[in-house]
XYZ file of C-alpha atoms in Angstrom:
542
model
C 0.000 0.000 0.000
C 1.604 3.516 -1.144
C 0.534 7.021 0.910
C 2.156 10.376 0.014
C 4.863 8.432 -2.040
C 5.780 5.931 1.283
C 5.470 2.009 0.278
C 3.954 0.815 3.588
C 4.926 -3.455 4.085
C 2.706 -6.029 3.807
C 4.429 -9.198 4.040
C 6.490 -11.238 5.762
C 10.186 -11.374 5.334
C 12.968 -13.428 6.588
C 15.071 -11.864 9.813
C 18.385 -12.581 9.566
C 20.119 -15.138 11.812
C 17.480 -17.886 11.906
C 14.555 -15.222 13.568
C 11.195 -14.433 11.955
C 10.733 -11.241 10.758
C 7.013 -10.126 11.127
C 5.256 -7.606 8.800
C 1.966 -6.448 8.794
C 1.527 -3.085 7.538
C 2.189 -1.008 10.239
C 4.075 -3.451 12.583
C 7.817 -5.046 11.572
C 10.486 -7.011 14.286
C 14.192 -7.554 13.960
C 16.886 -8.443 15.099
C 19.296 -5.066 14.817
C 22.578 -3.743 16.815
C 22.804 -0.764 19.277
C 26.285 1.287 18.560
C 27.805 2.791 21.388
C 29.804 5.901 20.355
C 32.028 6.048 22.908
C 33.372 2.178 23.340
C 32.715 1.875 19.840
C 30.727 -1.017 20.319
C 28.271 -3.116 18.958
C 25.519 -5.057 21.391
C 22.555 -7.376 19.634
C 19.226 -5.670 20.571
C 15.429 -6.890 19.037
C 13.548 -4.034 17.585
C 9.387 -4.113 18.017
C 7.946 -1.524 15.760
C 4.107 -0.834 16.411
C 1.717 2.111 14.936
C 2.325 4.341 17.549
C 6.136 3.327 19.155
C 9.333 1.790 18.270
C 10.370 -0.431 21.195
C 14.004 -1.519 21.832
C 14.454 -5.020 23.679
C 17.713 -6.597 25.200
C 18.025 -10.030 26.112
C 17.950 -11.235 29.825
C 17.956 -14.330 32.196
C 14.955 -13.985 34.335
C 13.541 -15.749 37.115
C 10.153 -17.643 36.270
C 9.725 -19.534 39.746
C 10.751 -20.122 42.692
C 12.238 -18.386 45.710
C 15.016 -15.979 43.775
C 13.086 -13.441 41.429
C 14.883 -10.533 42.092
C 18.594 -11.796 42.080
C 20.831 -10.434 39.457
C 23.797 -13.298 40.356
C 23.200 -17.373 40.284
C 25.012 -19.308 41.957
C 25.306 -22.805 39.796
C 27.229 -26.280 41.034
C 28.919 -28.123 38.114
C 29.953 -32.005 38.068
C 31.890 -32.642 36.112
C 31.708 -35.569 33.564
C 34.221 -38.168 32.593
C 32.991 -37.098 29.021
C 32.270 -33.415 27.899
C 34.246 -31.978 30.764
C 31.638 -28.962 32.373
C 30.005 -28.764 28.719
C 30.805 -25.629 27.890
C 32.837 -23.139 26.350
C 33.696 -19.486 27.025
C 34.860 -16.093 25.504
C 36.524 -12.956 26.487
C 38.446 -11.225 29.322
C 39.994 -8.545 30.631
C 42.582 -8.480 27.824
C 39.622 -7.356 25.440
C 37.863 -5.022 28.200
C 34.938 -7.134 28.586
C 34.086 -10.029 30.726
C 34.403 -14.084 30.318
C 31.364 -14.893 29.322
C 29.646 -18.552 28.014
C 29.867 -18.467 24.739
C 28.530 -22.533 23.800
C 26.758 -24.871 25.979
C 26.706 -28.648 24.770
C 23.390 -30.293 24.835
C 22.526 -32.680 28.175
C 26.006 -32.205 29.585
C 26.966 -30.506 32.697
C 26.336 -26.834 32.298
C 23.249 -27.807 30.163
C 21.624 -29.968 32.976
C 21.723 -27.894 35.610
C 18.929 -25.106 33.884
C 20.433 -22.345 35.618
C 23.446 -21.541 32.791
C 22.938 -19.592 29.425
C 25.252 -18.186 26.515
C 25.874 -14.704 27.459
C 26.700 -15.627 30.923
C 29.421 -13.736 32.461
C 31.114 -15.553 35.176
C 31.518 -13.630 38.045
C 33.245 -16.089 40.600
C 34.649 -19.599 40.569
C 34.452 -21.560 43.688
C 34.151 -18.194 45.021
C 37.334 -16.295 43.525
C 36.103 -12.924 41.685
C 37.010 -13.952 38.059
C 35.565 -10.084 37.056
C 39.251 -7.906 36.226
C 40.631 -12.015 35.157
C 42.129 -12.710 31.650
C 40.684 -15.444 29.665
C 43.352 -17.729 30.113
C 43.016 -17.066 33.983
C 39.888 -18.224 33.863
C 40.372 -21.129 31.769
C 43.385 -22.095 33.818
C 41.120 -21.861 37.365
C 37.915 -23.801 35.750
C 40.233 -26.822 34.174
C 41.720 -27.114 37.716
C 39.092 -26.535 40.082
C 38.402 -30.519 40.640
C 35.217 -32.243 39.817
C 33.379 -29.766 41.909
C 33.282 -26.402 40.293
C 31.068 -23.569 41.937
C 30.328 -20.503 39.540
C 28.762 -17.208 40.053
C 27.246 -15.628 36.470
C 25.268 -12.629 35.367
C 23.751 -12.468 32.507
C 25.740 -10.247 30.021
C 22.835 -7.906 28.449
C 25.099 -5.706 26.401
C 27.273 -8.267 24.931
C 29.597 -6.737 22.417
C 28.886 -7.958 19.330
C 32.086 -8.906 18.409
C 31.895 -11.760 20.636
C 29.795 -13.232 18.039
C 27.668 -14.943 20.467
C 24.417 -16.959 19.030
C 21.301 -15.635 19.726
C 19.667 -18.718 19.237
C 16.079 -19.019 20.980
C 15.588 -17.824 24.288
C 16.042 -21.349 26.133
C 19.077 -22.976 28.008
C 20.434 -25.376 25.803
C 21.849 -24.040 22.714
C 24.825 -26.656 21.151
C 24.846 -24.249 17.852
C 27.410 -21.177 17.082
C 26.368 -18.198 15.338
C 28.328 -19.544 11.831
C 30.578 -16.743 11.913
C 34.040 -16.400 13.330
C 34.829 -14.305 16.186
C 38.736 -12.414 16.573
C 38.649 -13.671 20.318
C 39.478 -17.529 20.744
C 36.662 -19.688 22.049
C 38.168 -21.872 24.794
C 35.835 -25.848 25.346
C 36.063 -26.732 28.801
C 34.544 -29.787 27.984
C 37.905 -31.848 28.660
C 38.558 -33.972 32.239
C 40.573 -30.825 33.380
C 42.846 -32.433 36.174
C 41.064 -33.944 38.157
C 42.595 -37.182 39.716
C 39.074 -38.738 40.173
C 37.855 -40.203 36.548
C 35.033 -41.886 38.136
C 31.584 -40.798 36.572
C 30.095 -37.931 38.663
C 26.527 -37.413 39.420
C 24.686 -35.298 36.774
C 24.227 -31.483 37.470
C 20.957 -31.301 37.414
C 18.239 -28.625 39.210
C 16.919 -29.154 42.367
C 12.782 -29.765 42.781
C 12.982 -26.031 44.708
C 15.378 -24.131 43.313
C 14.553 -21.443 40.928
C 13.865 -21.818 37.430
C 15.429 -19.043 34.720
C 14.422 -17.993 31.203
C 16.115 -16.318 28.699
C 13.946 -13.636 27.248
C 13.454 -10.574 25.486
C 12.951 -7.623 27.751
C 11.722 -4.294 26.618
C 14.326 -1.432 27.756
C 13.311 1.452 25.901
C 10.050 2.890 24.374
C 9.584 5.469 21.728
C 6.677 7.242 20.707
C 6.446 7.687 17.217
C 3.996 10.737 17.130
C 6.036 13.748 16.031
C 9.522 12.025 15.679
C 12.158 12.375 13.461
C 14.846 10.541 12.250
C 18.346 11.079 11.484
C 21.417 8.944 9.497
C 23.844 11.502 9.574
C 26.347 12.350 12.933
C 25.280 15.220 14.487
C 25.587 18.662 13.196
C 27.897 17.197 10.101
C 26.999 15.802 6.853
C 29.194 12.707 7.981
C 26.657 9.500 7.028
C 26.217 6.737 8.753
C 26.771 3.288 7.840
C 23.636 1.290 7.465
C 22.855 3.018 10.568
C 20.357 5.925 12.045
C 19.026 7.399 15.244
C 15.094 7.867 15.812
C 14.738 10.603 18.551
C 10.876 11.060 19.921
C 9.224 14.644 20.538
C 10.791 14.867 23.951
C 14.231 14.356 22.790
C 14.356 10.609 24.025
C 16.720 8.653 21.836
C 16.709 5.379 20.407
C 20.677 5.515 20.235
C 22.288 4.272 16.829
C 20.648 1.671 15.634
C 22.847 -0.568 13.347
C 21.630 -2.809 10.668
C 23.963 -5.710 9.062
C 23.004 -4.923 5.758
C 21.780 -1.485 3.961
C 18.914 -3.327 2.715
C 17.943 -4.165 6.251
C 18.726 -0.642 7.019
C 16.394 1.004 4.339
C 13.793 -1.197 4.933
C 14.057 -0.167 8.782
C 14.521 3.250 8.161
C 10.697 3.527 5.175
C 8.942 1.339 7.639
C 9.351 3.935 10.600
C 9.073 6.843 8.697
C 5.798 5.409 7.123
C 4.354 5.034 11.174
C 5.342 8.539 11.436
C 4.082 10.102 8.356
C 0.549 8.040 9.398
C 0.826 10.027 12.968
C 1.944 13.080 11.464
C -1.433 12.992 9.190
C -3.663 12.401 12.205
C -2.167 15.251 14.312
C -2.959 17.081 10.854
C -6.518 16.105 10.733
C -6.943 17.370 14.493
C -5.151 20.131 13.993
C -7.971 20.919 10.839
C -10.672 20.437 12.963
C -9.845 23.400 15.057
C -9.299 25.575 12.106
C -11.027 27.169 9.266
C -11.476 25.717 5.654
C -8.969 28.959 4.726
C -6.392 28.073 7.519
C -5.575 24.515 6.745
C -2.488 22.461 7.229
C -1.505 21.221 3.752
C 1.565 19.613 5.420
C 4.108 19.111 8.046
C 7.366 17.286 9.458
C 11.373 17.422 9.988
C 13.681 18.271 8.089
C 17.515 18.759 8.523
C 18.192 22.891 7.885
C 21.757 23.925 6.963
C 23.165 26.277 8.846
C 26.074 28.832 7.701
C 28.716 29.259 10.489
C 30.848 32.194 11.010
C 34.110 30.089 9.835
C 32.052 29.043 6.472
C 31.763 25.613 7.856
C 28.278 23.478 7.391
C 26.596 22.972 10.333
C 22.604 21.182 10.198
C 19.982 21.608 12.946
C 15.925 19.675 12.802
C 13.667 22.055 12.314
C 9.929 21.264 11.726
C 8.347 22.699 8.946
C 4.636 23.771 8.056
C 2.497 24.395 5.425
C -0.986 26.208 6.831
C -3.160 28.502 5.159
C -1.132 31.504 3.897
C 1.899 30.827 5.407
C 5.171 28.394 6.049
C 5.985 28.217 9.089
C 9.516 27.343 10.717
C 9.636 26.045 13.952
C 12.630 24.195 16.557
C 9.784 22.130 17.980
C 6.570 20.941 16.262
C 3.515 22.543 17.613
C 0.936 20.656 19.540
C -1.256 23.703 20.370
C -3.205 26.269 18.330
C -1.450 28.553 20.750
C 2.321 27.031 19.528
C 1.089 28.634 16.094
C 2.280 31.850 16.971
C 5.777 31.016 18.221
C 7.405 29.782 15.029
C 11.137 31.080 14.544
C 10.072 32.344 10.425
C 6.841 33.032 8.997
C 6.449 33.680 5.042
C 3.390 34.163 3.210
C 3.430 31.098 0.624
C 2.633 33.482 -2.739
C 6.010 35.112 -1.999
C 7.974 31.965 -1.743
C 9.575 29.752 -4.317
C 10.448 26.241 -4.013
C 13.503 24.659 -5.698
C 15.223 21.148 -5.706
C 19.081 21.352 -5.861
C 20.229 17.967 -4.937
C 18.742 14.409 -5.310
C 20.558 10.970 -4.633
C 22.518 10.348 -7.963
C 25.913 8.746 -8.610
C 28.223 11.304 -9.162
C 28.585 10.413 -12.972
C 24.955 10.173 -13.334
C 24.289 14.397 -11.904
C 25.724 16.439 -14.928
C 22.795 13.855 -16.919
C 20.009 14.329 -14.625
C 20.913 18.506 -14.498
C 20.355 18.385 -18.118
C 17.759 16.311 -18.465
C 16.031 17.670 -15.092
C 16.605 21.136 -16.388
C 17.752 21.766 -12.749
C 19.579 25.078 -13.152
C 21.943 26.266 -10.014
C 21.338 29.297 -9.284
C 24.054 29.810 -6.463
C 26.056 27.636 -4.754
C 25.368 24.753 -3.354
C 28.175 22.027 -1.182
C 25.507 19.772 0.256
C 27.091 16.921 0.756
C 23.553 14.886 1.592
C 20.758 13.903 -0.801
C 17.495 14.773 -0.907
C 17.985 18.604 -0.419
C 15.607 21.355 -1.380
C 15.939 25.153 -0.811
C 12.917 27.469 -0.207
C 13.938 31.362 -1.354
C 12.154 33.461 0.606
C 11.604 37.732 0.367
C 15.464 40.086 -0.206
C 17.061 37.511 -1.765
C 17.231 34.909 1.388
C 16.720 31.456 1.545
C 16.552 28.426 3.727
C 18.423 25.152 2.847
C 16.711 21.832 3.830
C 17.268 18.195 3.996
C 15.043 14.732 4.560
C 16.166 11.467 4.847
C 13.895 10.041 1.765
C 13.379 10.757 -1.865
C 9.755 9.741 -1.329
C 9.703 12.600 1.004
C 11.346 15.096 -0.887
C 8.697 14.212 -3.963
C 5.761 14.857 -0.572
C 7.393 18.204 -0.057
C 7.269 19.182 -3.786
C 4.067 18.385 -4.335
C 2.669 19.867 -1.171
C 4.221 23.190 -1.583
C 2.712 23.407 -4.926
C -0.766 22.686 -3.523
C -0.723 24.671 -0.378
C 1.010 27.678 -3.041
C -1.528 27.115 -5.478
C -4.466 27.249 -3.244
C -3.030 30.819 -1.241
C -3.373 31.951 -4.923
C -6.693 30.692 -5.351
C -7.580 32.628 -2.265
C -6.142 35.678 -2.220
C -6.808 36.527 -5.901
C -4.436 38.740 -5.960
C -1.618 41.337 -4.767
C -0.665 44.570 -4.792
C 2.970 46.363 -4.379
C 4.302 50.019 -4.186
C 6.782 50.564 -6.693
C 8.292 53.276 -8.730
C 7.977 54.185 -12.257
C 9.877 56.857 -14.099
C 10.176 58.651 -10.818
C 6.469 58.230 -9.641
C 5.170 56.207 -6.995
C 2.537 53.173 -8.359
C 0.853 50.562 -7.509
C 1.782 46.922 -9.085
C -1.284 44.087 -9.230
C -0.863 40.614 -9.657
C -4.736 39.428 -10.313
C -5.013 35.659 -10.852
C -7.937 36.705 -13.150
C -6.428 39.246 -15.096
C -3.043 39.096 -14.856
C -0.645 42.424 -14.819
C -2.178 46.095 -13.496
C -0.222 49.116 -13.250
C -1.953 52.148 -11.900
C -1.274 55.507 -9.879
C -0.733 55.355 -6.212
C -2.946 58.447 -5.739
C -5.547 58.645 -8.790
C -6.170 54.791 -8.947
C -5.638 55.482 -12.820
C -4.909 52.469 -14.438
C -1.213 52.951 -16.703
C -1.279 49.036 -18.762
C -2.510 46.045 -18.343
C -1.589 42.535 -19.629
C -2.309 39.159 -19.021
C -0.135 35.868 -18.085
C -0.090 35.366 -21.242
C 1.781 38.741 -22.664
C 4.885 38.414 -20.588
C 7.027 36.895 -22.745
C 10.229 37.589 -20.841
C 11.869 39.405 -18.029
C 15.359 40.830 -16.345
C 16.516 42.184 -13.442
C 19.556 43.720 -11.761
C 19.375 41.225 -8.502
C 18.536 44.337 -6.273
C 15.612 46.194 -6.816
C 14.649 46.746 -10.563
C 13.204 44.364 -13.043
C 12.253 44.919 -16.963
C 9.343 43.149 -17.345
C 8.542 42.127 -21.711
C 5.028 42.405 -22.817
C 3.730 42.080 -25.967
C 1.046 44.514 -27.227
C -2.233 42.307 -28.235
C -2.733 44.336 -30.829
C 0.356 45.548 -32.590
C 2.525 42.660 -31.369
C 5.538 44.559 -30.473
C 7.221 44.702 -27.018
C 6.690 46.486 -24.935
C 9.450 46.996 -21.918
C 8.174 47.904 -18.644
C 10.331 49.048 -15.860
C 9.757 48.882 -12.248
C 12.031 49.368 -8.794
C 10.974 47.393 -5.648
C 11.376 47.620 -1.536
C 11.398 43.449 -2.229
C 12.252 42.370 -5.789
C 12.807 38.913 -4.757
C 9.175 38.717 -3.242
C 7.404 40.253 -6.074
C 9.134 37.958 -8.322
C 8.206 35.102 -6.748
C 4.056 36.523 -6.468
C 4.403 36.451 -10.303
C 6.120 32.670 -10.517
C 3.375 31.619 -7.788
C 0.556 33.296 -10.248
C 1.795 32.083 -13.139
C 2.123 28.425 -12.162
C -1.316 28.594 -10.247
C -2.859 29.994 -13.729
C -0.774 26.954 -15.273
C -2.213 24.493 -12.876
C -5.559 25.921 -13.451
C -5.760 25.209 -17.431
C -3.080 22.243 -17.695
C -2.568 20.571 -14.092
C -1.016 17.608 -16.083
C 1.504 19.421 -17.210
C 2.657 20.773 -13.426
C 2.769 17.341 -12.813
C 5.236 16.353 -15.334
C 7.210 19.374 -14.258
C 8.183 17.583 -11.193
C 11.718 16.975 -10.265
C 11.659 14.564 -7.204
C 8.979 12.656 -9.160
C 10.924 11.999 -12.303
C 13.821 10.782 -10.409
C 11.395 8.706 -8.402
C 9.453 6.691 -11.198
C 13.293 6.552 -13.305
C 14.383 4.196 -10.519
């Protein structure tokens, strides 16, 4: 199902790893990785994406019965076996700044039987010697020669580095499979004899009736709401991109972290499935936000985007901002607005007839740009370094503009096609505008009329000077400050005719007469505005 250019999933798809991965429409689960920044490490998380939130889960051991239910330590007995040795095998140590943890346990031998051991446990003690600052080879050393006997403390690792390449497997005890891929740290079997001097057999380690019973299960850790968030692949403030990898931050600031995907198909499916829950929520808050206004006041659309921002030292710096489409205007804000009161508080406000909309950037191969200018007949104006795709620029009244970002091309084609609407319909409305100007030293008035196109007339008389319709401008110049030469030609003798006019705001005028123009387009030929379309092109080409 496709909304506002988003591809919303429908069907099931196999999660890497051996886990299901379970799509329907609005709901998708995975298995993904949490980066840590500052270690620089990996850990395996679950991801749980609902309608409304995006929940992050870590694995835990947890206690099901029994008397023990809030211990974060076991305390497990091993015998060990003539055969398999304690049955299991470890990883780590201090050497690699994390802990010795179980890393294989061998089906209905020692570790196995006792129901109280998983992979990911970090051993804390052994026959109660803290094993926590030990090397591996310490601890490999002290469990081969702790006699037939062997006591161990464990804690279930929940942020497991993912380099230790530990199995996820299902959330049960006994696990006697690997992940199938290798891991840099050496995985050390203590399934030998050790040396002990006693080979007979030893009794099996196995739970007693009373003692608590553990899981291994999926716990959720962290919930985001999905109403009003934003997402983001790039490293803060830089246009440094992320590797398969982005950050979902809710309306309160509350971060998912960086979530890390083994594959960048895995990562763009990910990243179109959340931003299709959001673009849903984003559309109801829309529709509420309707009902409390007028039929002339309402919100064509709304949602992040990434705004450049030019430093003092010329460097490129990017901050969210949350842009709006509402009636007459186009709004700016730092924080969305959840009130009809928050309306008032945006950072910029620009009425949409004096604004112009232009894409500068879209997600090609470098070889492939100079092509798609051409073709595109995208012409660059000024200069633009954006190093990210999917940009867009909206100039604005004196010659300003604002530089803007989003993560998809399907929402780069939304914002197109919205401003045109929401820009179209202002026109529709207003029906026209008026400007003081000057004219050979007088001071006039200038119309744009969606009905009949160009007025001239005197400030003080109301005498009207010319006329001419969308039609007669055939062509127009300007000095970039304040006067323009506008090129009509006379109905009736079919010369031009050059008009010449000095503005406060040249850049807004200019843009009243694109917004007129294209509205009067839209109005007669709206198939042809559509084919027009930039984003779109690029779109439907791939």
């Amino acid at each position: 199902v496709t909304y506002m250019g988003i591809t919303r999933l429908s069907l099931e798809r196999a999660e890497p790893r051996g886990h299901l991965l379970c799509v329907n429409l609005r709901t998708k689960t995975g298995i993904a990785l949490l980066y840590d920044e500052v270690s620089e490490n990996a850990y395996d998380i679950r991801l749980k994406l609902t309608k409304e939130v995006l929940t992050i889960q870590k694995q835990d051991v947890v206690c099901v019965s029994g008397s023990d239910r809030s211990a974060n330590h076991r305390t497990v007995t091993l015998h060990r076996q003539p055969v398999g040795g304690l049955g299991l095998s470890i990883k780590g140590g201090a050497e690699h700044k994390v802990p010795v943890v179980i890393s294989k346990m061998f089906k209905d031998q020692a570790a196995d039987q006792t129901g109280m051991l998983f992979i990911g446990d970090a051993i804390v003690q052994v026959n109660g010697i803290n094993v926590e600052s030990a090397t591996h080879e310490e601890v490999v050393h002290l469990l081969r020669n702790a006699g037939d006997e062997v006591t161990i403390t464990v804690q279930y690792l929940r942020e497991a580095p993912s380099f230790l390449k530990l199995p996820l497997g299902s959330p049960g005890p006994s696990s006697d499979h690997s992940s199938g891929a290798s891991s840099p740290l050496f995985d050390s079997g203590l399934h030998l004899n050790g040396n002990s001097a006693n080979t007979a057999p030893s009794s099996p380690s196995s739970p007693i009736a009373n003692e608590p019973k553990y899981e291994k299960r999926w716990l959720d850790t962290l919930s985001v709401p999905l109403s009003m968030a934003r997402i983001s692949r790039y490293k803060t403030g830089t246009d440094k991109l992320r590797s398969n990898a982005f950050e979902v931050l809710a309306l309160d600031g509350v971060s998912t972290g960086i979530l890390q995907f083994y594959t960048a198909q895995e990562s763009a499916d990910w990243l179109r499935a959340i931003s299709t829950n959001i673009s849903d929520l984003t559309l109801q808050n829309m529709k509420m936000a309707n009902k409390c206004s007028s039929p002339s006041d309402q919100v064509i659309h709304m949602g992040w985007v990434h705004e450049r921002l030019e430093g003092t030292d010329s460097s490129q710096l990017y901050k969210f901002k949350f842009l709006a489409l509402k009636g007459s205007s186009f709004y700016i804000f730092s924080t969305p607005p959840v009130s009809t009161l928050d309306w008032v508080r945006a950072e910029k406000m620009y009425n949409l007839c004096e604004v112009l909309f232009k894409i500068h950037k879209l997600w090609l191969a470098d070889d492939c740009w100079l092509q798609a200018n051409l073709y595109f007949g995208i012409h660059q104006d000024f200069d633009f370094e954006d190093h990210r795709p999917y940009c867009f620029s909206v100039m604005v009244g004196h010659g300003k503009s604002h530089c803007f970002n989003v993560e998809l091309g399907s929402e780069l084609a939304v914002w197109e096609k919205s401003f045109q609407r929401a820009i179209f319909l202002e026109v529709q409305r207003t029906g026209s505008k008026t400007y003081m100007c000057s004219w050979q030293g007088d001071v006039l008035c200038f119309t744009v009329d969606f009905a009949l196109g160009f007025t001239c007339f005197d400030s003080k008389t109301k005498n009207v000077l010319w006329r001419f319709k969308f039609s007669q401008l055939k062509g127009s110049s300007d000095d970039g400050k304040t006067k323009v030469k506008l090129l009509f030609q006379n109905a009736d003798t079919k010369q031009i005719e050059t008009k010449e006019l000095e503005f406060q705001d040249l850049t807004g005028v200019l843009h009243c007469i694109h917004s007129f123009i294209a509205a009067k387009v839209a109005s007669v030929d709206p198939v042809f505005i559509d084919s027009q379309s930039i984003a779109r092109k690029y779109m439907y080409s791939n």
